[in-house]
Tab-separated table of C-alpha atoms in Angstrom:
chain	number	residue	atom	x	y	z
A	1207	UNK	CA	33.150	4.693	8.034
A	1208	UNK	CA	35.947	3.298	5.689
A	1209	UNK	CA	38.444	5.979	5.040
A	1210	UNK	CA	40.320	4.167	2.284
A	1211	UNK	CA	40.117	6.589	-0.609
A	1212	UNK	CA	41.163	3.926	-3.128
A	1213	UNK	CA	38.164	1.878	-2.151
A	1214	UNK	CA	35.779	4.618	-3.531
A	1215	UNK	CA	35.137	5.700	-7.073
A	1216	UNK	CA	36.082	9.226	-8.206
A	1217	UNK	CA	33.039	11.595	-7.835
A	1218	UNK	CA	33.899	13.599	-10.867
A	1219	UNK	CA	34.013	10.309	-12.950
A	1220	UNK	CA	30.703	9.290	-11.496
A	1221	UNK	CA	29.430	12.815	-12.505
A	1222	UNK	CA	30.648	12.283	-16.080
A	1223	UNK	CA	29.177	8.828	-16.230
A	1224	UNK	CA	25.807	9.958	-15.019
A	1225	UNK	CA	25.520	12.700	-17.531
A	1226	UNK	CA	26.626	10.569	-20.524
A	1227	UNK	CA	23.793	8.269	-19.448
A	1228	UNK	CA	21.320	11.119	-19.237
A	1229	UNK	CA	22.367	12.944	-22.452
A	1230	UNK	CA	22.934	9.770	-24.461
A	1231	UNK	CA	26.255	10.815	-25.920
A	1232	UNK	CA	29.660	11.965	-24.867
A	1233	UNK	CA	29.305	15.209	-26.903
A	1234	UNK	CA	26.094	16.226	-25.322
A	1235	UNK	CA	27.469	15.354	-21.801
A	1236	UNK	CA	30.611	17.495	-22.526
A	1237	UNK	CA	28.331	20.423	-23.424
A	1238	UNK	CA	26.307	20.078	-20.261
A	1239	UNK	CA	29.161	19.739	-18.031
A	1240	UNK	CA	31.269	22.422	-19.879
A	1241	UNK	CA	34.173	20.061	-20.509
A	1242	UNK	CA	35.899	18.819	-23.545
A	1243	UNK	CA	34.760	15.523	-25.101
A	1244	UNK	CA	38.297	14.095	-24.548
A	1245	UNK	CA	37.910	14.797	-20.785
A	1246	UNK	CA	34.576	13.124	-20.646
A	1247	UNK	CA	35.872	10.089	-22.629
A	1248	UNK	CA	38.836	9.946	-20.288
A	1249	UNK	CA	36.734	9.988	-17.180
A	1250	UNK	CA	34.651	7.116	-18.542
A	1251	UNK	CA	37.619	5.141	-19.481
A	1252	UNK	CA	39.225	5.748	-15.983
A	1253	UNK	CA	36.069	4.787	-14.142
A	1254	UNK	CA	35.678	1.478	-16.214
A	1255	UNK	CA	39.347	0.778	-15.440
A	1256	UNK	CA	38.810	1.451	-11.720
A	1257	UNK	CA	35.694	-0.780	-11.548
A	1258	UNK	CA	37.221	-3.347	-14.099
A	1259	UNK	CA	33.893	-3.629	-16.037
A	1260	UNK	CA	32.597	-1.989	-19.177
A	1261	UNK	CA	29.916	0.407	-18.397
A	1262	UNK	CA	29.033	1.308	-22.054
A	1263	UNK	CA	28.662	-0.296	-25.439
A	1264	UNK	CA	29.928	2.252	-28.119
A	1265	UNK	CA	27.686	2.705	-31.028
A	1266	UNK	CA	27.457	5.069	-33.917
A	1267	UNK	CA	23.993	6.027	-32.492
A	1268	UNK	CA	25.446	6.774	-29.012
A	1269	UNK	CA	26.558	5.188	-25.696
A	1270	UNK	CA	24.433	2.307	-24.480
A	1271	UNK	CA	24.646	0.977	-20.933
A	1272	UNK	CA	25.923	-2.409	-20.319
A	1273	UNK	CA	24.312	-4.546	-17.577
A	1274	UNK	CA	27.220	-3.454	-15.411
A	1275	UNK	CA	26.550	0.194	-16.217
A	1276	UNK	CA	22.795	-0.293	-15.344
A	1277	UNK	CA	24.161	-1.915	-12.002
A	1278	UNK	CA	26.238	1.255	-11.169
A	1279	UNK	CA	23.841	3.916	-12.389
A	1280	UNK	CA	21.341	3.912	-9.360
A	1281	UNK	CA	24.204	4.325	-6.822
A	1282	UNK	CA	25.793	6.970	-8.961
A	1283	UNK	CA	22.573	8.975	-9.182
A	1284	UNK	CA	21.864	8.679	-5.494
A	1285	UNK	CA	25.388	9.841	-4.448
A	1286	UNK	CA	24.995	12.976	-6.794
A	1287	UNK	CA	21.569	13.765	-5.619
A	1288	UNK	CA	22.693	13.731	-1.993
A	1289	UNK	CA	25.385	16.174	-2.782
A	1290	UNK	CA	23.144	18.341	-4.938
A	1291	UNK	CA	20.759	18.771	-1.950
A	1292	UNK	CA	23.355	20.406	0.155
A	1293	UNK	CA	23.041	23.957	-1.144
A	1294	UNK	CA	19.322	23.912	-0.697
A	1295	UNK	CA	19.624	22.579	2.960
A	1296	UNK	CA	21.890	25.444	3.824
A	1297	UNK	CA	19.752	27.913	2.074
A	1298	UNK	CA	16.778	26.907	4.167
A	1299	UNK	CA	18.936	26.858	7.230
A	1300	UNK	CA	20.788	30.041	6.906
A	1301	UNK	CA	18.221	32.101	5.020
A	1302	UNK	CA	17.599	32.938	1.458
A	1303	UNK	CA	20.897	33.904	-0.350
A	1304	UNK	CA	23.103	32.765	2.461
A	1305	UNK	CA	24.065	29.724	0.690
A	1306	UNK	CA	24.855	29.292	-3.049
A	1307	UNK	CA	22.156	27.322	-4.884
A	1308	UNK	CA	22.579	28.635	-8.465
A	1309	UNK	CA	25.330	26.243	-9.553
A	1310	UNK	CA	26.379	22.766	-9.143
A	1311	UNK	CA	28.356	22.268	-5.786
A	1312	UNK	CA	31.616	20.892	-7.424
A	1313	UNK	CA	33.541	21.592	-4.210
A	1314	UNK	CA	31.686	18.648	-2.899
A	1315	UNK	CA	32.775	16.345	-5.705
A	1316	UNK	CA	36.007	15.210	-4.033
A	1317	UNK	CA	35.955	11.858	-2.036
A	1318	UNK	CA	38.894	12.730	0.113
A	1319	UNK	CA	37.511	16.192	1.065
A	1320	UNK	CA	34.115	14.596	2.191
A	1321	UNK	CA	36.000	11.910	4.133
A	1322	UNK	CA	37.961	14.593	5.863
A	1323	UNK	CA	34.833	16.454	6.882
A	1324	UNK	CA	33.078	13.256	8.108
A	1325	UNK	CA	36.134	12.280	10.074
A	1326	UNK	CA	36.370	15.672	11.776
A	1327	UNK	CA	32.796	15.357	12.716
A	1328	UNK	CA	33.487	12.040	14.303
A	1329	UNK	CA	36.870	12.700	16.031
A	1330	UNK	CA	36.543	16.546	16.496
A	1331	UNK	CA	40.450	16.611	16.397
A	1332	UNK	CA	42.530	17.819	13.374
A	1333	UNK	CA	45.740	15.891	14.154
A	1334	UNK	CA	43.751	12.577	14.746
A	1335	UNK	CA	42.157	12.967	11.326
A	1336	UNK	CA	45.621	13.635	9.728
A	1337	UNK	CA	46.957	10.509	11.440
A	1338	UNK	CA	43.898	8.392	10.296
A	1339	UNK	CA	44.043	9.442	6.670
A	1340	UNK	CA	47.781	9.565	6.377
A	1341	UNK	CA	47.771	13.317	5.515
A	1342	UNK	CA	49.357	16.472	6.933
A	1343	UNK	CA	47.625	18.794	9.227
A	1344	UNK	CA	47.898	21.544	6.683
A	1345	UNK	CA	46.356	19.342	4.098
A	1346	UNK	CA	43.360	18.719	6.354
A	1347	UNK	CA	43.010	22.447	6.971
A	1348	UNK	CA	43.172	23.307	3.331
A	1349	UNK	CA	40.403	20.701	2.510
A	1350	UNK	CA	38.201	22.023	5.159
A	1351	UNK	CA	38.727	25.558	3.830
A	1352	UNK	CA	37.724	24.550	0.272
A	1353	UNK	CA	34.433	23.124	1.631
A	1354	UNK	CA	33.698	26.069	3.914
A	1355	UNK	CA	34.424	28.511	0.999
A	1356	UNK	CA	32.076	26.534	-1.099
A	1357	UNK	CA	29.114	26.566	1.263
A	1358	UNK	CA	29.797	30.068	2.321
A	1359	UNK	CA	29.766	29.375	6.058
A	1360	UNK	CA	31.885	27.535	8.785
A	1361	UNK	CA	31.231	23.958	9.104
A	1362	UNK	CA	33.220	23.091	12.127
A	1363	UNK	CA	33.985	25.467	15.148
A	1364	UNK	CA	36.908	25.275	17.488
A	1365	UNK	CA	35.931	24.850	21.081
A	1366	UNK	CA	37.657	23.723	24.409
A	1367	UNK	CA	36.124	20.332	23.629
A	1368	UNK	CA	37.654	20.198	19.988
A	1369	UNK	CA	36.385	20.920	16.600
A	1370	UNK	CA	32.577	20.616	17.007
A	1371	UNK	CA	30.320	20.813	13.873
A	1372	UNK	CA	28.297	24.013	13.474
A	1373	UNK	CA	24.740	24.095	12.744
A	1374	UNK	CA	25.557	24.157	9.058
A	1375	UNK	CA	27.937	21.131	9.463
A	1376	UNK	CA	25.365	19.065	11.210
A	1377	UNK	CA	22.694	19.906	8.621
A	1378	UNK	CA	24.743	18.469	5.765
A	1379	UNK	CA	26.699	15.772	7.451
A	1380	UNK	CA	23.954	13.087	6.868
A	1381	UNK	CA	23.834	13.956	3.057
A	1382	UNK	CA	27.589	13.517	2.766
A	1383	UNK	CA	27.708	10.285	4.789
A	1384	UNK	CA	24.962	8.876	2.450
A	1385	UNK	CA	26.844	9.970	-0.760
A	1386	UNK	CA	29.924	8.271	0.507
A	1387	UNK	CA	28.126	5.165	1.535
A	1388	UNK	CA	26.396	4.801	-1.860
A	1389	UNK	CA	29.855	4.857	-3.365
A	1390	UNK	CA	31.156	2.060	-0.989
A	1391	UNK	CA	28.247	-0.157	-2.178
A	1392	UNK	CA	29.238	-0.008	-5.972
A	1393	UNK	CA	31.979	-2.728	-5.897
A	1394	UNK	CA	29.650	-5.094	-4.090
A	1395	UNK	CA	26.852	-4.378	-6.571
A	1396	UNK	CA	29.206	-5.299	-9.489
A	1397	UNK	CA	30.264	-8.419	-7.706
A	1398	UNK	CA	26.688	-9.533	-7.198
A	1399	UNK	CA	26.013	-8.817	-10.862
A	1400	UNK	CA	28.749	-11.335	-11.570
A	1401	UNK	CA	27.191	-13.936	-9.201
A	1402	UNK	CA	29.411	-13.285	-6.244
A	1403	UNK	CA	28.005	-11.858	-3.043
A	1404	UNK	CA	30.536	-9.820	-1.031
A	1405	UNK	CA	30.816	-6.751	1.162
A	1406	UNK	CA	29.971	-5.815	4.728
A	1407	UNK	CA	26.418	-5.683	6.135
A	1408	UNK	CA	26.060	-3.247	8.974
A	1409	UNK	CA	23.016	-4.031	11.171
A	1410	UNK	CA	21.642	-2.119	14.175
A	1411	UNK	CA	20.902	-4.946	16.674
A	1412	UNK	CA	18.259	-4.238	19.335
A	1413	UNK	CA	17.944	-6.730	22.397
A	1414	UNK	CA	14.812	-8.453	21.157
A	1415	UNK	CA	16.455	-9.724	18.075
A	1416	UNK	CA	20.227	-10.417	18.920
A	1417	UNK	CA	20.025	-13.427	21.238
A	1418	UNK	CA	18.857	-16.069	18.627
A	1419	UNK	CA	17.321	-14.742	15.560
A	1420	UNK	CA	19.940	-12.516	14.278
A	1421	UNK	CA	22.950	-14.932	15.152
A	1422	UNK	CA	21.169	-17.727	13.266
A	1423	UNK	CA	20.491	-15.548	10.211
A	1424	UNK	CA	24.071	-14.334	10.151
A	1425	UNK	CA	25.425	-17.957	10.512
A	1426	UNK	CA	23.223	-18.950	7.594
A	1427	UNK	CA	24.145	-15.969	5.453
A	1428	UNK	CA	27.954	-16.249	6.059
A	1429	UNK	CA	27.973	-20.061	5.495
A	1430	UNK	CA	26.348	-19.685	2.098
A	1431	UNK	CA	28.389	-16.583	1.127
A	1432	UNK	CA	31.868	-16.652	2.634
A	1433	UNK	CA	32.840	-13.342	1.097
A	1434	UNK	CA	30.230	-11.494	3.244
A	1435	UNK	CA	31.006	-9.989	6.654
A	1436	UNK	CA	28.600	-8.583	9.264
A	1437	UNK	CA	29.103	-5.652	11.648
A	1438	UNK	CA	26.703	-5.093	14.476
A	1439	UNK	CA	25.869	-2.049	16.369
A	1440	UNK	CA	24.036	-2.522	19.713
A	1441	UNK	CA	23.416	1.264	20.517
A	1442	UNK	CA	20.108	2.538	21.785
A	1443	UNK	CA	17.339	2.871	19.164
A	1444	UNK	CA	17.658	6.702	18.908
A	1445	UNK	CA	21.451	6.338	18.072
A	1446	UNK	CA	20.776	3.624	15.584
A	1447	UNK	CA	18.093	5.600	13.891
A	1448	UNK	CA	20.559	8.370	13.477
A	1449	UNK	CA	23.138	6.082	11.848
A	1450	UNK	CA	20.368	4.596	9.639
A	1451	UNK	CA	19.496	8.019	8.332
A	1452	UNK	CA	23.016	8.645	7.305
A	1453	UNK	CA	23.490	5.282	5.763
A	1454	UNK	CA	26.109	4.065	8.214
A	1455	UNK	CA	23.936	0.994	9.106
A	1456	UNK	CA	21.772	-0.716	6.532
A	1457	UNK	CA	18.850	-1.692	8.709
A	1458	UNK	CA	17.653	-2.203	12.485
A	1459	UNK	CA	16.489	-5.414	13.757
A	1460	UNK	CA	14.339	-5.702	16.904
A	1461	UNK	CA	11.453	-4.267	18.580
A	1462	UNK	CA	9.637	-1.637	16.358
A	1463	UNK	CA	8.605	1.856	17.087
A	1464	UNK	CA	5.083	3.290	16.409
A	1465	UNK	CA	4.109	3.624	12.714
A	1466	UNK	CA	4.174	7.456	13.144
A	1467	UNK	CA	7.797	7.419	14.718
A	1468	UNK	CA	9.200	9.370	11.761
A	1469	UNK	CA	8.526	10.014	8.123
A	1470	UNK	CA	12.027	9.075	6.952
A	1471	UNK	CA	11.989	5.570	8.314
A	1472	UNK	CA	9.625	2.633	7.976
A	1473	UNK	CA	9.289	-0.843	9.383
A	1474	UNK	CA	8.187	-4.209	8.491
A	1475	UNK	CA	6.640	-6.452	11.252
A	1476	UNK	CA	7.940	-10.060	11.246
A	1477	UNK	CA	6.221	-11.324	14.338
A	1478	UNK	CA	4.591	-10.199	17.598
A	1479	UNK	CA	5.312	-11.540	21.098
A	1480	UNK	CA	3.944	-10.877	24.664
A	1481	UNK	CA	6.224	-10.151	27.545
A	1482	UNK	CA	6.492	-12.766	30.255
A	1483	UNK	CA	7.680	-12.816	33.899
A	1484	UNK	CA	10.874	-14.729	34.618
A	1485	UNK	CA	12.713	-15.682	37.750
A	1486	UNK	CA	15.327	-18.162	38.944
A	1487	UNK	CA	14.555	-21.938	39.382
A	1488	UNK	CA	13.159	-22.467	42.820
A	1489	UNK	CA	11.802	-18.794	43.289
A	1490	UNK	CA	9.328	-18.587	45.946
A	1491	UNK	CA	6.764	-17.076	43.320
A	1492	UNK	CA	7.110	-19.958	40.901
A	1493	UNK	CA	3.994	-21.704	41.972
A	1494	UNK	CA	0.660	-22.394	40.480
A	1495	UNK	CA	-2.097	-19.883	41.090
A	1496	UNK	CA	0.131	-16.829	41.324
A	1497	UNK	CA	-1.939	-13.707	41.788
A	1498	UNK	CA	-0.898	-10.263	40.943
A	1499	UNK	CA	-1.182	-9.069	44.489
A	1500	UNK	CA	1.637	-11.487	45.373
A	1501	UNK	CA	4.047	-9.382	43.152
A	1502	UNK	CA	3.895	-6.469	45.694
A	1503	UNK	CA	7.234	-6.177	47.408
A	1504	UNK	CA	9.098	-7.931	44.608
A	1505	UNK	CA	12.444	-6.648	43.413
A	1506	UNK	CA	12.621	-5.998	39.801
A	1507	UNK	CA	15.142	-5.748	36.989
A	1508	UNK	CA	13.367	-3.820	34.191
A	1509	UNK	CA	13.785	-2.186	30.793
A	1510	UNK	CA	14.977	1.342	31.029
A	1511	UNK	CA	12.322	4.105	31.762
A	1512	UNK	CA	10.764	5.686	28.657
A	1513	UNK	CA	11.445	2.618	26.390
A	1514	UNK	CA	8.462	1.090	24.672
A	1515	UNK	CA	8.842	-2.113	26.738
A	1516	UNK	CA	8.709	-0.265	30.051
A	1517	UNK	CA	5.747	1.821	28.920
A	1518	UNK	CA	3.765	-1.387	28.031
A	1519	UNK	CA	4.670	-3.074	31.237
A	1520	UNK	CA	3.683	-0.016	33.344
A	1521	UNK	CA	0.219	0.064	31.555
A	1522	UNK	CA	-0.213	-3.564	32.092
A	1523	UNK	CA	0.183	-3.278	35.871
A	1524	UNK	CA	-2.133	-0.219	35.839
A	1525	UNK	CA	-4.785	-2.400	34.093
A	1526	UNK	CA	-4.293	-4.956	36.944
A	1527	UNK	CA	-5.130	-2.216	39.317
A	1528	UNK	CA	-1.590	-2.227	40.685
A	1529	UNK	CA	1.115	0.565	40.789
A	1530	UNK	CA	3.867	-0.014	38.272
A	1531	UNK	CA	6.813	-1.718	39.762
A	1532	UNK	CA	9.841	0.260	40.868
A	1533	UNK	CA	12.967	-1.359	39.558
A	1534	UNK	CA	16.113	-2.113	41.589
A	1535	UNK	CA	18.067	-2.214	38.146
A	1536	UNK	CA	17.121	-0.686	34.885
A	1537	UNK	CA	18.949	-2.160	31.972
A	1538	UNK	CA	18.590	-3.387	28.399
A	1539	UNK	CA	21.578	-5.722	28.644
A	1540	UNK	CA	20.336	-9.315	28.548
A	1541	UNK	CA	23.632	-10.688	29.995
A	1542	UNK	CA	23.081	-8.397	33.053
A	1543	UNK	CA	19.491	-9.467	33.282
A	1544	UNK	CA	20.391	-13.211	33.142
A	1545	UNK	CA	23.037	-12.754	35.819
A	1546	UNK	CA	20.819	-10.889	38.210
A	1547	UNK	CA	18.015	-13.306	37.903
A	1548	UNK	CA	20.221	-16.358	38.450
A	1549	UNK	CA	21.885	-14.865	41.462
A	1550	UNK	CA	19.009	-13.252	43.379
A	1551	UNK	CA	15.240	-13.410	43.750
A	1552	UNK	CA	14.763	-10.437	41.387
A	1553	UNK	CA	11.946	-10.679	38.599
A	1554	UNK	CA	12.181	-9.563	35.100
A	1555	UNK	CA	9.676	-8.987	32.376
A	1556	UNK	CA	11.154	-9.767	28.907
A	1557	UNK	CA	10.124	-11.665	25.754
A	1558	UNK	CA	10.427	-15.375	26.366
A	1559	UNK	CA	12.827	-15.980	23.332
A	1560	UNK	CA	15.282	-13.437	24.563
A	1561	UNK	CA	16.330	-15.994	27.421
A	1562	UNK	CA	14.967	-19.178	25.853
A	1563	UNK	CA	18.336	-21.099	26.413
A	1564	UNK	CA	17.918	-20.500	30.191
A	1565	UNK	CA	14.302	-21.384	30.038
A	1566	UNK	CA	15.003	-24.644	28.108
A	1567	UNK	CA	17.789	-25.635	30.617
A	1568	UNK	CA	15.622	-24.938	33.665
A	1569	UNK	CA	17.867	-22.252	34.902
A	1570	UNK	CA	15.072	-19.686	34.630
A	1571	UNK	CA	11.320	-20.316	34.859
A	1572	UNK	CA	8.372	-18.403	33.594
A	1573	UNK	CA	5.985	-17.376	36.336
A	1574	UNK	CA	2.419	-18.429	35.849
A	1575	UNK	CA	0.983	-15.026	35.536
A	1576	UNK	CA	0.027	-13.571	32.049
A	1577	UNK	CA	0.931	-9.908	31.187
A	1578	UNK	CA	-1.749	-8.926	28.929
A	1579	UNK	CA	-1.473	-6.204	26.304
A	1580	UNK	CA	2.281	-6.246	26.341
A	1581	UNK	CA	2.627	-7.592	22.771
A	1582	UNK	CA	5.493	-5.900	20.864
A	1583	UNK	CA	5.987	-5.962	17.175
A	1584	UNK	CA	9.396	-7.294	16.196
A	1585	UNK	CA	10.924	-6.729	12.769
A	1586	UNK	CA	12.872	-4.517	10.482
A	1587	UNK	CA	13.376	-0.841	10.327
A	1588	UNK	CA	14.655	0.837	7.084
A	1589	UNK	CA	15.442	4.242	5.923
A	1590	UNK	CA	12.798	5.506	3.363
A	1591	UNK	CA	14.127	5.378	-0.099
A	1592	UNK	CA	17.199	3.222	0.734
A	1593	UNK	CA	18.638	0.888	-1.807
A	1594	UNK	CA	19.922	-2.184	0.011
A	1595	UNK	CA	23.239	-3.726	-0.968
A	1596	UNK	CA	23.012	-7.240	-2.269
A	1597	UNK	CA	24.487	-8.671	0.962
A	1598	UNK	CA	22.201	-6.616	3.118
A	1599	UNK	CA	19.196	-7.858	1.155
A	1600	UNK	CA	20.430	-11.424	1.558
A	1601	UNK	CA	20.497	-10.974	5.411
A	1602	UNK	CA	17.136	-9.389	5.361
A	1603	UNK	CA	15.729	-12.366	3.595
A	1604	UNK	CA	17.513	-14.657	5.977
A	1605	UNK	CA	15.900	-12.903	8.918
A	1606	UNK	CA	12.448	-13.133	7.403
A	1607	UNK	CA	12.867	-16.936	7.056
A	1608	UNK	CA	14.201	-17.247	10.541
A	1609	UNK	CA	11.038	-15.323	11.906
A	1610	UNK	CA	8.456	-17.056	9.601
A	1611	UNK	CA	6.004	-18.852	11.911
A	1612	UNK	CA	6.935	-17.112	15.160
A	1613	UNK	CA	4.269	-15.432	17.199
């Protein structure tokens, strides 16, 4: 996560902006927020200066949103909504009355305070956070104390392994991350409204998508929009899903999970592909008429156990009245799979396009034995209710174009 405080808008200004939109005037917003009209006016002016765009047109009848204001409003409301959920989350976790739900959680409406909390969750070390953020250690301690006083419970616990998030800290971390990430998208949304695509796209890249399709889509995107950058994360799906939920990645590309995997994520199938058997050129089994029984005794490099690909392969072998193969190596790293196949008589079961360059060059060959019912849906996984940044949407569209007609 980016810890540059200047890169983010002020949450209290965002709060004032959102209320002026909701109430339709500065005076009514001031009454709602228990602030003076001059304070609300100053917040709006400072926010407009920060973003370098007019957010309102001032009329005798009230404040009307400009096109830029309409662009900022969805992010503003999402960020505020994430923070407003925190007291209720803690109340459910800790028991009725254990958390404060009767007032707005203003202790959360400070960007630097939220960044300190997130950074502590990541590093688990106060001095490291102080160094990263350019603050003193007492300042870090004071910010954490304000948060903990606000929620009414410890958010981090000191242990021999560092400062570990408490149960309450873990409960609210995703909301705080999502709120900060919504703020991060505001400048890029404004730039897109001006016709300039900028910002970073963060992609969870699973093995099935990252050898050809994702690189081609990235090349297409960044060639057309030089102001866009792409950051990929190659973690396992479970880790990527966690980052997707917190808004730290925009979407995941690769093999999809079952439709009932989780209610807070959804997927879009772009194509389906069967697995194939691969071996080095000249492998003894690379011959016509290969029968399943001839695979007995073969040495295998296979996907890790409990992965969808491995389960499909095991079921396929059982359907052929054969015990599932026992791998010599379990890995999801295609570079490792490639090296093992090229330098041994091992076999692998993968999707053909994952190693298509080696197949096209003849370094690897597809064995003439079908693997029925091993088709996997390949596509995009999103967080339910997420609002894609313009750059993320452009990369999604590019991936859709790359995958059109496959399978």
